[in-house]
Tab-separated table of C-alpha atoms in Angstrom:
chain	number	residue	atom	x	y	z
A	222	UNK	CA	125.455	77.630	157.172
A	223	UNK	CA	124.194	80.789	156.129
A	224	UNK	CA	122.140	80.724	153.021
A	225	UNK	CA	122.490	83.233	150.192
A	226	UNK	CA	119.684	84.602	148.576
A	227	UNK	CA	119.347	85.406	145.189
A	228	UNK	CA	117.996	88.574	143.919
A	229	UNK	CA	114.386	88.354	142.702
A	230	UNK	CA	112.922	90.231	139.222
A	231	UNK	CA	112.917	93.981	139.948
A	232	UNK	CA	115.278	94.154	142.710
A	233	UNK	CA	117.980	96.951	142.526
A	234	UNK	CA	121.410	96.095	142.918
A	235	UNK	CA	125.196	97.284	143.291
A	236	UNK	CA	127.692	96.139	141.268
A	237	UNK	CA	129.019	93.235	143.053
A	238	UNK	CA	125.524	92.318	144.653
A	239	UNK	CA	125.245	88.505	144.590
A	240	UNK	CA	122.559	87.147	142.395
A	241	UNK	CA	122.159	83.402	142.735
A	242	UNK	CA	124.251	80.635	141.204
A	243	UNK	CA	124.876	79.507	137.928
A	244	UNK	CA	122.628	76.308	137.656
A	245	UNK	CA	119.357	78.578	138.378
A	246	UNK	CA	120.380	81.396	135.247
A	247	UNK	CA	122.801	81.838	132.932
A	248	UNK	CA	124.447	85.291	133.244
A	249	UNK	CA	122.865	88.173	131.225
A	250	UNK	CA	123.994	91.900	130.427
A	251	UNK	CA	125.529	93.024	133.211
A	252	UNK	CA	126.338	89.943	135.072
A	253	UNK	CA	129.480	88.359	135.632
A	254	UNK	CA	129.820	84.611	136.550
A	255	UNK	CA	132.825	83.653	139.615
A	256	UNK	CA	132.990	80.155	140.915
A	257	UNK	CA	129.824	79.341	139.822
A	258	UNK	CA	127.834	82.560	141.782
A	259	UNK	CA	126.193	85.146	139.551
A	260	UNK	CA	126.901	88.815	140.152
A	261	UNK	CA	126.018	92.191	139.251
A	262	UNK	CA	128.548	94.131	137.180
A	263	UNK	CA	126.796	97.689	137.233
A	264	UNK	CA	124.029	99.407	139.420
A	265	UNK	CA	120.369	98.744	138.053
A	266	UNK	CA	117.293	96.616	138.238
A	267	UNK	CA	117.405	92.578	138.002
A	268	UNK	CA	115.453	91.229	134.904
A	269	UNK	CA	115.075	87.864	135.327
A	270	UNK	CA	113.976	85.748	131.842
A	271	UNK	CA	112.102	82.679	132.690
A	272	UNK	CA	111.795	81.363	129.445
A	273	UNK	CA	115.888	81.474	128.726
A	274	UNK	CA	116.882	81.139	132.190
A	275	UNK	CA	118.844	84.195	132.181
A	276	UNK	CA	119.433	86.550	134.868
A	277	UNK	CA	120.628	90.625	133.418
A	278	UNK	CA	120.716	94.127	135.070
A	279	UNK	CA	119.464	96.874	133.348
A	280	UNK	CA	120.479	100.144	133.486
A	281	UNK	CA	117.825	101.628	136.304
A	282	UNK	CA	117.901	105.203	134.624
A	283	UNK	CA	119.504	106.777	131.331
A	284	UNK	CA	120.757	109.760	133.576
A	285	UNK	CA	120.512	112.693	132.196
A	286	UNK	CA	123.792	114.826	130.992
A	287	UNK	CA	125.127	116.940	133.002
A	288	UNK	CA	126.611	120.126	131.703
A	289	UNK	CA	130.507	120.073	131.966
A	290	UNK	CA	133.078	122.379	131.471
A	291	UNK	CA	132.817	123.908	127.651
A	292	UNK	CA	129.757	122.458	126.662
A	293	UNK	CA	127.573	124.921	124.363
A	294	UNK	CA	124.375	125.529	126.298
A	295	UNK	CA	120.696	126.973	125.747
A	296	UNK	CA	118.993	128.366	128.215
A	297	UNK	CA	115.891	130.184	129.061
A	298	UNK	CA	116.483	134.032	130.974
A	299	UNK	CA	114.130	133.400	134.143
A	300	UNK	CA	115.615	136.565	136.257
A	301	UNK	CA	117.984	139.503	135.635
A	302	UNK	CA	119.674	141.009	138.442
A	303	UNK	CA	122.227	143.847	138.625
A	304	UNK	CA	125.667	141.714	138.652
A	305	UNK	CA	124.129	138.762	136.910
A	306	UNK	CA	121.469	136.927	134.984
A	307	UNK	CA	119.494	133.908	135.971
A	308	UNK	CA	118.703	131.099	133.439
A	309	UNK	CA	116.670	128.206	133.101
A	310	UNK	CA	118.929	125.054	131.036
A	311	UNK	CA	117.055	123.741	128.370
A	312	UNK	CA	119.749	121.490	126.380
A	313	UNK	CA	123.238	120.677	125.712
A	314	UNK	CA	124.417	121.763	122.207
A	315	UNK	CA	125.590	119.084	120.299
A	316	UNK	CA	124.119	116.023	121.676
A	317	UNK	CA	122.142	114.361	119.388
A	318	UNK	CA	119.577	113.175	121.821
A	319	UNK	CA	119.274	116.152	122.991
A	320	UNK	CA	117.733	114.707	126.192
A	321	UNK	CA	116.748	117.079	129.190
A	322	UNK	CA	119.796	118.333	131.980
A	323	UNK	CA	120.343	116.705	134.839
A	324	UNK	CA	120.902	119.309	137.872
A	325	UNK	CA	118.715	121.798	139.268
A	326	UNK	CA	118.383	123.229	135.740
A	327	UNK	CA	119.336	126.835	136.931
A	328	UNK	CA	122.627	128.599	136.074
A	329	UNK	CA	124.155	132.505	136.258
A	330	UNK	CA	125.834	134.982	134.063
A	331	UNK	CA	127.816	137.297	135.805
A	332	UNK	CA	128.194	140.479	134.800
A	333	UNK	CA	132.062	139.785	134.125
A	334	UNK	CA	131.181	136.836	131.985
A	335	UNK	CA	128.874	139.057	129.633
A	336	UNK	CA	130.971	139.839	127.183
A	337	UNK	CA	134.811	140.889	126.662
A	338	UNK	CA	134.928	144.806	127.874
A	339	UNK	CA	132.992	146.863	130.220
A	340	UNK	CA	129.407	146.416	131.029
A	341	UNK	CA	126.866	149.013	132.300
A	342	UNK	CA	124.455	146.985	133.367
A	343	UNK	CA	122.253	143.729	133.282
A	344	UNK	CA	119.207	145.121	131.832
A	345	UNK	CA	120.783	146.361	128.575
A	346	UNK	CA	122.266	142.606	127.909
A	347	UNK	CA	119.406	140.509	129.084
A	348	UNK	CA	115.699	140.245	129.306
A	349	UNK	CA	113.590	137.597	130.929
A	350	UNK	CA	112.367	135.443	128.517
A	351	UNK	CA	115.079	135.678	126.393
A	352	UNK	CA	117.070	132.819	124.765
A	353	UNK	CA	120.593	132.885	125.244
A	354	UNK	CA	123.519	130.382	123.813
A	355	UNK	CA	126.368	130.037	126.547
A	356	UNK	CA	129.212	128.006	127.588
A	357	UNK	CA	129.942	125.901	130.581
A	358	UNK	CA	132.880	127.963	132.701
A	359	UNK	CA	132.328	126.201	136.058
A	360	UNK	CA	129.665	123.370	136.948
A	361	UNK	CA	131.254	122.101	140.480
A	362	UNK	CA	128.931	124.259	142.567
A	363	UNK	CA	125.176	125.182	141.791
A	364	UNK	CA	124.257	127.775	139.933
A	365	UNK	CA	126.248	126.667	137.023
A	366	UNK	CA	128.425	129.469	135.697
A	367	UNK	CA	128.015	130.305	131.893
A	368	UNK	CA	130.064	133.176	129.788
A	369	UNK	CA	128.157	134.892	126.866
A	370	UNK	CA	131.888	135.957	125.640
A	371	UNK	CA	132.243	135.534	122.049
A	372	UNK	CA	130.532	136.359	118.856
A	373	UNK	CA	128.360	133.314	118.268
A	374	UNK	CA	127.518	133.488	122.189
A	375	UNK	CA	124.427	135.601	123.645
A	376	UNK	CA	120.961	136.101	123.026
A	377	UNK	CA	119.596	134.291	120.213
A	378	UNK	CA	116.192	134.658	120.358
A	379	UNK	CA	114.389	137.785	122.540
A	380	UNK	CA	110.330	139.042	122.104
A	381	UNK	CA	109.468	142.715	122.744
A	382	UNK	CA	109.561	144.105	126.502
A	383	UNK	CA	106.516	145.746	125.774
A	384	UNK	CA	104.858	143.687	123.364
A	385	UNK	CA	106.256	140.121	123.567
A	386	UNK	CA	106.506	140.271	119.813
A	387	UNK	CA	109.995	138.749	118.550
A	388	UNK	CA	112.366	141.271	117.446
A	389	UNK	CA	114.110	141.291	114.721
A	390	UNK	CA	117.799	142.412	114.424
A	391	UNK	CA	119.365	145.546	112.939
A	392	UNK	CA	122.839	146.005	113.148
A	393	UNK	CA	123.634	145.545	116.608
A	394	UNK	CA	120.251	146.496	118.166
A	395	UNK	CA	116.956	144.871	117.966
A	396	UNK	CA	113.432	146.266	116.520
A	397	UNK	CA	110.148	145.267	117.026
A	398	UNK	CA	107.907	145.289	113.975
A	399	UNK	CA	105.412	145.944	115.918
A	400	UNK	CA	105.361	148.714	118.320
A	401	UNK	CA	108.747	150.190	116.545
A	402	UNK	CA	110.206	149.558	120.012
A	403	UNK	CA	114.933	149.490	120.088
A	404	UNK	CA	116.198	147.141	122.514
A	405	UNK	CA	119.699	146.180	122.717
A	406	UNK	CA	121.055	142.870	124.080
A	407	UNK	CA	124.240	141.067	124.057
A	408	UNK	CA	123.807	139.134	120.532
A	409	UNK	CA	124.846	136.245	119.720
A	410	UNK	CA	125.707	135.874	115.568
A	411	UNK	CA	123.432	133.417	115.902
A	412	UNK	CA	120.144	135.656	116.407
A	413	UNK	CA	116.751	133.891	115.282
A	414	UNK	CA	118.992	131.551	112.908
A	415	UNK	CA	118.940	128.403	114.814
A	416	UNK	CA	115.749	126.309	115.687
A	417	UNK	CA	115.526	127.085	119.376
């Protein structure tokens, strides 16, 4: 007969892994008890505590969100290229943990996303090192796709292209207070008044 063997502190399992049997551990988080055998209920690591002869899996990771459709993003402008902008996620709006993204992290603006009308070009939107507020249009396929459409959507933080000093905003351009340089961007109504 073909002895089963239980899993052992640390092991990772399946849901639906078999354990051991009920007169070794009582079942634990994530363990269900049938006819007497012990078995996982969700993916994760077997904790095994001696001292109450209990037998639990454990989440293995807290995974990371991933960005879906609609979410409110921030993101970090790492590349701007003539049809598009490349960003760098930094968070999902709205969560409270506001734990890091899952996924390669990168996402695009295309130009058609920028904002509702025509565009001239990238460079008058976006700057690297910019921080922009967008939302989720597509996540199936790497890059995620964002749209800056919409008023509180766009940049809202951006420094100086020539002297990396943050600008503030007039109207709908920016100033530096510095150098007295005018940038424009595609601004979000939420320029410099959120904690980015």
């Amino acid at each position: 007969m073909d002895e089963k063997n239980g899993a052992k502190n640390g092991d990772i399992v399946l849901p639906g892994d078999y354990l051991g049997v009920i007169e070794e551990y009582f079942p634990g988080e994530g363990v269900k008890e049938e006819n007497g055998e012990l078995y996982a209920v969700r993916a994760g690591k077997v904790v095994i505590d001696q001292d109450r002869m209990e037998i639990s899996v454990e989440p293995v990771t807290d995974t990371p969100p991933l960005p879906q459709v609609g979410d409110v993003v921030i993101a970090n402008v790492i590349e701007v290229k003539p049809q598009a902008a490349i960003v760098q996620l930094v968070k999902i709006e709205g969560r409270e943990d506001d734990r890091e993204i899952a996924t390669s992290k990168l996402a695009g603006i295309h130009i058609s996303q920028v904002r509702d009308g025509y565009v001239e070009g990238m460079s008058t939107e976006f700057k690297v090192g910019d921080i922009v507020r967008a939302r989720v249009i597509a996540n199936e396929k790497s890059p995620i796709q964002l749209s800056t459409k919409g008023p509180d959507l766009g940049v809202v933080y951006a420094l100086c292209s020539r002297c990396r000093t943050p600008l503030v905003r007039r109207g709908d351009r920016l100033i530096c207070p510095r150098c007295g340089s005018v940038e424009t961007r595609k601004l979000s109504t939420l320029y410099r008044k959120m904690r980015v």
